[in-house]
Amino acid sequence: MDVNIETLIDQETLEKRVREMAAELDDRYKGKPLRVVGILKGSVYFLCELTKYMKTPVTLDFISVSSYGNGMESTGVIHFNKDLDEPVTGQHVLLVEDIMDTGRTLSYLINILKARKPASLEVITLLDKPSRRLVPIEPMMTGFQIADRFVVGYGLDYAQQYRNLPFIGVIN
Ligand code: IMP
Ligand code: MG
């Protein structure tokens, strides 16, 4: 199959926005130590770029859930694949997501993490498709709002492919 990937957000635009978000997080947390929690695997490129530019002292942890199988449509069933390595009780926690779609994944994770009594819990997402939301949750910060298109690259996959594209693209 011949696949054509059209650029939606180019590398320069992405990286400029991520650096802005890093500066905004530094302003918000004012040097308070932050536990940055990446949702595997889609958030890893965003998380690395973001934290590299932050001056706030951060520690990293990862959690893994999946809901898409190999398709372009969420199955609605969330599989919990891997828990955090460390407790988050009393920590300022920032959950980092690649893209918010229906909001089901994040609301599921927020419920799990809130029960562990962090000092604070906020969500940041690189991309948001607000038109698709089924669960009313708002991220503290969003990189880009996009229309209802299936996107890949910069961590995002289609059937595990295309994560390493340095830009966000749409599959045609
Ligand atoms: P939600 O639970 O419906 O909000 O789905 C969020 C998850 O679905 C994200 O973490 C992604 O893994 C995946 N996802 C949603 N939209 C896209 C997309 O356009 N491309 C790739 N993955 C997506
Ligand atoms: Mg994801």
PDB file of C-alpha atoms and ligand atoms in Angstrom:
ATOM      1  CA  MET A   1       0.000   0.000   0.000  1.00  0.00           C
ATOM      2  CA  ASP A   2       1.330   3.422  -0.933  1.00  0.00           C
ATOM      3  CA  VAL A   3       1.049   5.784   2.010  1.00  0.00           C
ATOM      4  CA  ASN A   4       1.210   9.524   1.657  1.00  0.00           C
ATOM      5  CA  ILE A   5       1.744  11.568   4.797  1.00  0.00           C
ATOM      6  CA  GLU A   6       0.856  15.223   4.616  1.00  0.00           C
ATOM      7  CA  THR A   7       2.490  17.599   7.112  1.00  0.00           C
ATOM      8  CA  LEU A   8       0.024  19.155   9.550  1.00  0.00           C
ATOM      9  CA  ILE A   9       2.479  20.710  12.049  1.00  0.00           C
ATOM     10  CA  ASP A  10       6.098  21.020  10.942  1.00  0.00           C
ATOM     11  CA  GLN A  11       9.105  20.335  13.149  1.00  0.00           C
ATOM     12  CA  GLU A  12      10.044  23.969  13.705  1.00  0.00           C
ATOM     13  CA  THR A  13       6.508  24.969  14.764  1.00  0.00           C
ATOM     14  CA  LEU A  14       6.270  21.948  17.071  1.00  0.00           C
ATOM     15  CA  GLU A  15       9.572  22.544  18.803  1.00  0.00           C
ATOM     16  CA  LYS A  16       8.928  26.277  19.219  1.00  0.00           C
ATOM     17  CA  ARG A  17       5.585  25.569  20.908  1.00  0.00           C
ATOM     18  CA  VAL A  18       7.102  22.884  23.148  1.00  0.00           C
ATOM     19  CA  ARG A  19       9.760  25.341  24.353  1.00  0.00           C
ATOM     20  CA  GLU A  20       7.002  27.881  25.128  1.00  0.00           C
ATOM     21  CA  MET A  21       5.152  25.232  27.118  1.00  0.00           C
ATOM     22  CA  ALA A  22       8.331  24.397  29.064  1.00  0.00           C
ATOM     23  CA  ALA A  23       8.736  28.071  30.011  1.00  0.00           C
ATOM     24  CA  GLU A  24       5.079  28.301  31.045  1.00  0.00           C
ATOM     25  CA  LEU A  25       5.453  25.231  33.267  1.00  0.00           C
ATOM     26  CA  ASP A  26       8.530  26.755  34.912  1.00  0.00           C
ATOM     27  CA  ASP A  27       6.406  29.846  35.683  1.00  0.00           C
ATOM     28  CA  ARG A  28       3.580  27.792  37.122  1.00  0.00           C
ATOM     29  CA  TYR A  29       5.603  25.446  39.312  1.00  0.00           C
ATOM     30  CA  LYS A  30       8.090  28.100  40.471  1.00  0.00           C
ATOM     31  CA  GLY A  31      10.867  25.636  41.239  1.00  0.00           C
ATOM     32  CA  LYS A  32       8.663  23.112  43.071  1.00  0.00           C
ATOM     33  CA  PRO A  33       9.901  19.570  42.335  1.00  0.00           C
ATOM     34  CA  LEU A  34       7.680  17.920  39.774  1.00  0.00           C
ATOM     35  CA  ARG A  35       7.009  14.267  38.974  1.00  0.00           C
ATOM     36  CA  VAL A  36       6.482  14.137  35.233  1.00  0.00           C
ATOM     37  CA  VAL A  37       4.461  11.071  34.238  1.00  0.00           C
ATOM     38  CA  GLY A  38       4.503  10.067  30.577  1.00  0.00           C
ATOM     39  CA  ILE A  39       1.753   7.937  29.115  1.00  0.00           C
ATOM     40  CA  LEU A  40       3.497   5.330  26.981  1.00  0.00           C
ATOM     41  CA  LYS A  41       4.266   5.234  24.226  1.00  0.00           C
ATOM     42  CA  GLY A  42       2.865   8.237  22.383  1.00  0.00           C
ATOM     43  CA  SER A  43       4.044  10.926  24.799  1.00  0.00           C
ATOM     44  CA  VAL A  44       7.761  10.097  24.825  1.00  0.00           C
ATOM     45  CA  TYR A  45       8.981  12.479  22.111  1.00  0.00           C
ATOM     46  CA  PHE A  46       6.934  15.346  23.571  1.00  0.00           C
ATOM     47  CA  LEU A  47       8.014  14.546  27.138  1.00  0.00           C
ATOM     48  CA  CYS A  48      11.721  14.417  26.269  1.00  0.00           C
ATOM     49  CA  GLU A  49      11.640  17.684  24.338  1.00  0.00           C
ATOM     50  CA  LEU A  50       9.516  19.411  26.994  1.00  0.00           C
ATOM     51  CA  THR A  51      11.536  18.422  30.052  1.00  0.00           C
ATOM     52  CA  LYS A  52      14.844  19.158  28.295  1.00  0.00           C
ATOM     53  CA  TYR A  53      13.875  22.834  28.210  1.00  0.00           C
ATOM     54  CA  MET A  54      12.460  23.028  31.763  1.00  0.00           C
ATOM     55  CA  LYS A  55      14.411  24.469  34.682  1.00  0.00           C
ATOM     56  CA  THR A  56      12.007  23.042  37.289  1.00  0.00           C
ATOM     57  CA  PRO A  57      13.576  20.008  39.021  1.00  0.00           C
ATOM     58  CA  VAL A  58      11.810  16.996  37.539  1.00  0.00           C
ATOM     59  CA  THR A  59      11.756  13.273  38.093  1.00  0.00           C
ATOM     60  CA  LEU A  60      10.271  10.997  35.444  1.00  0.00           C
ATOM     61  CA  ASP A  61       7.977   8.017  35.588  1.00  0.00           C
ATOM     62  CA  PHE A  62       5.870   6.209  33.014  1.00  0.00           C
ATOM     63  CA  ILE A  63       2.524   4.481  32.880  1.00  0.00           C
ATOM     64  CA  SER A  64       1.200   2.482  29.959  1.00  0.00           C
ATOM     65  CA  VAL A  65      -2.354   2.102  28.762  1.00  0.00           C
ATOM     66  CA  SER A  66      -3.804   1.375  25.340  1.00  0.00           C
ATOM     67  CA  SER A  67      -7.216   1.782  23.795  1.00  0.00           C
ATOM     68  CA  TYR A  68      -6.675   1.880  20.040  1.00  0.00           C
ATOM     69  CA  GLY A  69      -5.621  -1.654  19.101  1.00  0.00           C
ATOM     70  CA  ASN A  70      -4.243  -1.242  15.588  1.00  0.00           C
ATOM     71  CA  GLY A  71      -6.971   0.949  14.167  1.00  0.00           C
ATOM     72  CA  MET A  72      -7.800   4.612  13.691  1.00  0.00           C
ATOM     73  CA  GLU A  73     -10.754   4.501  16.074  1.00  0.00           C
ATOM     74  CA  SER A  74     -10.545   4.051  19.842  1.00  0.00           C
ATOM     75  CA  THR A  75     -11.979   0.726  20.980  1.00  0.00           C
ATOM     76  CA  GLY A  76     -13.283   2.398  24.148  1.00  0.00           C
ATOM     77  CA  VAL A  77     -11.784  -0.435  26.189  1.00  0.00           C
ATOM     78  CA  ILE A  78      -8.706   0.667  28.099  1.00  0.00           C
ATOM     79  CA  HIS A  79      -5.971  -1.863  28.763  1.00  0.00           C
ATOM     80  CA  PHE A  80      -3.729  -1.129  31.723  1.00  0.00           C
ATOM     81  CA  ASN A  81      -0.286  -2.366  30.662  1.00  0.00           C
ATOM     82  CA  LYS A  82       2.208  -0.900  33.116  1.00  0.00           C
ATOM     83  CA  ASP A  83       1.908   0.981  36.401  1.00  0.00           C
ATOM     84  CA  LEU A  84       4.245   3.676  37.721  1.00  0.00           C
ATOM     85  CA  ASP A  85       7.499   2.544  39.325  1.00  0.00           C
ATOM     86  CA  GLU A  86       7.259   4.964  42.267  1.00  0.00           C
ATOM     87  CA  PRO A  87       4.438   6.171  44.571  1.00  0.00           C
ATOM     88  CA  VAL A  88       3.098   9.672  43.833  1.00  0.00           C
ATOM     89  CA  THR A  89       1.601  10.395  47.255  1.00  0.00           C
ATOM     90  CA  GLY A  90       2.429  13.981  48.254  1.00  0.00           C
ATOM     91  CA  GLN A  91       4.111  14.744  44.901  1.00  0.00           C
ATOM     92  CA  HIS A  92       3.228  17.417  42.375  1.00  0.00           C
ATOM     93  CA  VAL A  93       2.329  15.284  39.367  1.00  0.00           C
ATOM     94  CA  LEU A  94       2.122  16.314  35.739  1.00  0.00           C
ATOM     95  CA  LEU A  95       0.553  13.746  33.417  1.00  0.00           C
ATOM     96  CA  VAL A  96       1.871  14.103  29.884  1.00  0.00           C
ATOM     97  CA  GLU A  97      -0.288  12.917  26.980  1.00  0.00           C
ATOM     98  CA  ASP A  98       0.316  12.927  23.230  1.00  0.00           C
ATOM     99  CA  ILE A  99      -3.252  13.585  22.147  1.00  0.00           C
ATOM    100  CA  MET A 100      -6.635  13.957  23.809  1.00  0.00           C
ATOM    101  CA  ASP A 101      -9.486  12.516  21.833  1.00  0.00           C
ATOM    102  CA  THR A 102     -12.588  11.241  23.659  1.00  0.00           C
ATOM    103  CA  GLY A 103     -10.897  11.922  27.012  1.00  0.00           C
ATOM    104  CA  ARG A 104     -11.541   8.387  28.237  1.00  0.00           C
ATOM    105  CA  THR A 105      -7.870   7.480  28.689  1.00  0.00           C
ATOM    106  CA  LEU A 106      -7.114  10.568  30.730  1.00  0.00           C
ATOM    107  CA  SER A 107     -10.197  10.380  32.913  1.00  0.00           C
ATOM    108  CA  TYR A 108      -9.358   6.740  33.664  1.00  0.00           C
ATOM    109  CA  LEU A 109      -5.771   7.637  34.624  1.00  0.00           C
ATOM    110  CA  ILE A 110      -6.794  10.727  36.597  1.00  0.00           C
ATOM    111  CA  ASN A 111      -9.107   8.581  38.738  1.00  0.00           C
ATOM    112  CA  ILE A 112      -6.369   6.050  39.406  1.00  0.00           C
ATOM    113  CA  LEU A 113      -3.740   8.665  40.271  1.00  0.00           C
ATOM    114  CA  LYS A 114      -6.021  10.893  42.366  1.00  0.00           C
ATOM    115  CA  ALA A 115      -6.744   7.934  44.621  1.00  0.00           C
ATOM    116  CA  ARG A 116      -3.016   7.891  45.460  1.00  0.00           C
ATOM    117  CA  LYS A 117      -3.267  11.399  46.929  1.00  0.00           C
ATOM    118  CA  PRO A 118      -0.682  13.457  45.028  1.00  0.00           C
ATOM    119  CA  ALA A 119      -0.082  17.037  46.274  1.00  0.00           C
ATOM    120  CA  SER A 120      -1.400  18.173  42.888  1.00  0.00           C
ATOM    121  CA  LEU A 121      -2.306  16.528  39.595  1.00  0.00           C
ATOM    122  CA  GLU A 122      -2.426  18.315  36.255  1.00  0.00           C
ATOM    123  CA  VAL A 123      -2.599  17.200  32.645  1.00  0.00           C
ATOM    124  CA  ILE A 124      -0.712  18.565  29.679  1.00  0.00           C
ATOM    125  CA  THR A 125      -1.279  17.373  26.122  1.00  0.00           C
ATOM    126  CA  LEU A 126       0.576  18.117  22.923  1.00  0.00           C
ATOM    127  CA  LEU A 127      -2.524  17.811  20.750  1.00  0.00           C
ATOM    128  CA  ASP A 128      -6.242  18.056  21.425  1.00  0.00           C
ATOM    129  CA  LYS A 129      -9.226  17.175  19.245  1.00  0.00           C
ATOM    130  CA  PRO A 130     -11.908  18.957  21.335  1.00  0.00           C
ATOM    131  CA  SER A 131     -14.695  18.079  18.873  1.00  0.00           C
ATOM    132  CA  ARG A 132     -14.328  14.400  19.822  1.00  0.00           C
ATOM    133  CA  ARG A 133     -14.635  14.785  23.591  1.00  0.00           C
ATOM    134  CA  LEU A 134     -17.000  12.376  25.384  1.00  0.00           C
ATOM    135  CA  VAL A 135     -15.673  12.878  28.920  1.00  0.00           C
ATOM    136  CA  PRO A 136     -15.532  16.523  30.038  1.00  0.00           C
ATOM    137  CA  ILE A 137     -11.919  17.009  31.069  1.00  0.00           C
ATOM    138  CA  GLU A 138      -9.720  20.003  30.362  1.00  0.00           C
ATOM    139  CA  PRO A 139      -5.933  19.869  30.219  1.00  0.00           C
ATOM    140  CA  MET A 140      -4.003  22.566  32.091  1.00  0.00           C
ATOM    141  CA  MET A 141      -2.131  23.263  28.857  1.00  0.00           C
ATOM    142  CA  THR A 142      -2.478  22.193  25.224  1.00  0.00           C
ATOM    143  CA  GLY A 143       0.128  22.460  22.490  1.00  0.00           C
ATOM    144  CA  PHE A 144      -2.212  22.603  19.518  1.00  0.00           C
ATOM    145  CA  GLN A 145      -5.926  22.090  19.000  1.00  0.00           C
ATOM    146  CA  ILE A 146      -6.561  20.174  15.801  1.00  0.00           C
ATOM    147  CA  ALA A 147      -9.568  19.117  13.764  1.00  0.00           C
ATOM    148  CA  ASP A 148     -10.877  15.564  13.791  1.00  0.00           C
ATOM    149  CA  ARG A 149      -8.149  13.984  11.639  1.00  0.00           C
ATOM    150  CA  PHE A 150      -6.068  10.926  12.436  1.00  0.00           C
ATOM    151  CA  VAL A 151      -2.497  12.103  12.953  1.00  0.00           C
ATOM    152  CA  VAL A 152       0.888  10.397  13.303  1.00  0.00           C
ATOM    153  CA  GLY A 153       4.471  11.343  14.105  1.00  0.00           C
ATOM    154  CA  TYR A 154       6.390  12.883  17.013  1.00  0.00           C
ATOM    155  CA  GLY A 155       5.392   9.852  19.103  1.00  0.00           C
ATOM    156  CA  LEU A 156       1.952   9.193  17.633  1.00  0.00           C
ATOM    157  CA  ASP A 157       1.414   5.968  15.752  1.00  0.00           C
ATOM    158  CA  TYR A 158      -0.798   4.162  13.336  1.00  0.00           C
ATOM    159  CA  ALA A 159      -0.520   0.436  14.169  1.00  0.00           C
ATOM    160  CA  GLN A 160       2.807   1.233  15.953  1.00  0.00           C
ATOM    161  CA  GLN A 161       4.284   2.832  12.805  1.00  0.00           C
ATOM    162  CA  TYR A 162       5.425   6.421  12.144  1.00  0.00           C
ATOM    163  CA  ARG A 163       6.225   7.372  15.755  1.00  0.00           C
ATOM    164  CA  ASN A 164       9.684   8.620  14.781  1.00  0.00           C
ATOM    165  CA  LEU A 165       8.558  11.187  12.212  1.00  0.00           C
ATOM    166  CA  PRO A 166       9.899  14.557  13.422  1.00  0.00           C
ATOM    167  CA  PHE A 167       6.629  16.323  12.506  1.00  0.00           C
ATOM    168  CA  ILE A 168       2.880  15.745  12.913  1.00  0.00           C
ATOM    169  CA  GLY A 169       1.304  14.396   9.755  1.00  0.00           C
ATOM    170  CA  VAL A 170      -2.015  13.173   8.434  1.00  0.00           C
ATOM    171  CA  ILE A 171      -2.244   9.842   6.642  1.00  0.00           C
ATOM    172  CA  ASN A 172      -3.951  10.002   3.260  1.00  0.00           C
TER     173      ASN A 172
HETATM  174  P1  IMP B   1      -8.992   9.000  24.193  1.00  0.00           P
HETATM  175  O1  IMP B   1      -8.984   8.042  25.316  1.00  0.00           O
HETATM  176  O2  IMP B   1     -10.144   8.748  23.261  1.00  0.00           O
HETATM  177  O3  IMP B   1      -8.876  10.446  24.581  1.00  0.00           O
HETATM  178  O4  IMP B   1      -7.757   8.615  23.274  1.00  0.00           O
HETATM  179  C1  IMP B   1      -6.497   9.024  23.545  1.00  0.00           C
HETATM  180  C2  IMP B   1      -5.492   8.079  22.950  1.00  0.00           C
HETATM  181  O5  IMP B   1      -5.873   7.628  21.662  1.00  0.00           O
HETATM  182  C3  IMP B   1      -4.202   8.837  22.720  1.00  0.00           C
HETATM  183  O6  IMP B   1      -3.366   8.697  23.823  1.00  0.00           O
HETATM  184  C4  IMP B   1      -3.627   8.154  21.496  1.00  0.00           C
HETATM  185  O7  IMP B   1      -2.860   7.052  21.906  1.00  0.00           O
HETATM  186  C5  IMP B   1      -4.818   7.672  20.737  1.00  0.00           C
HETATM  187  N1  IMP B   1      -5.179   8.594  19.641  1.00  0.00           N
HETATM  188  C6  IMP B   1      -6.245   9.434  19.577  1.00  0.00           C
HETATM  189  N2  IMP B   1      -6.264  10.122  18.430  1.00  0.00           N
HETATM  190  C7  IMP B   1      -5.175   9.724  17.744  1.00  0.00           C
HETATM  191  C8  IMP B   1      -4.610  10.105  16.467  1.00  0.00           C
HETATM  192  O8  IMP B   1      -5.118  10.946  15.711  1.00  0.00           O
HETATM  193  N3  IMP B   1      -3.458   9.463  16.115  1.00  0.00           N
HETATM  194  C9  IMP B   1      -2.847   8.542  16.901  1.00  0.00           C
HETATM  195  N4  IMP B   1      -3.325   8.170  18.082  1.00  0.00           N
HETATM  196  C10 IMP B   1      -4.477   8.749  18.507  1.00  0.00           C
HETATM  197 MG    MG B   2      -1.562   7.886  23.985  1.00  0.00          MG
END
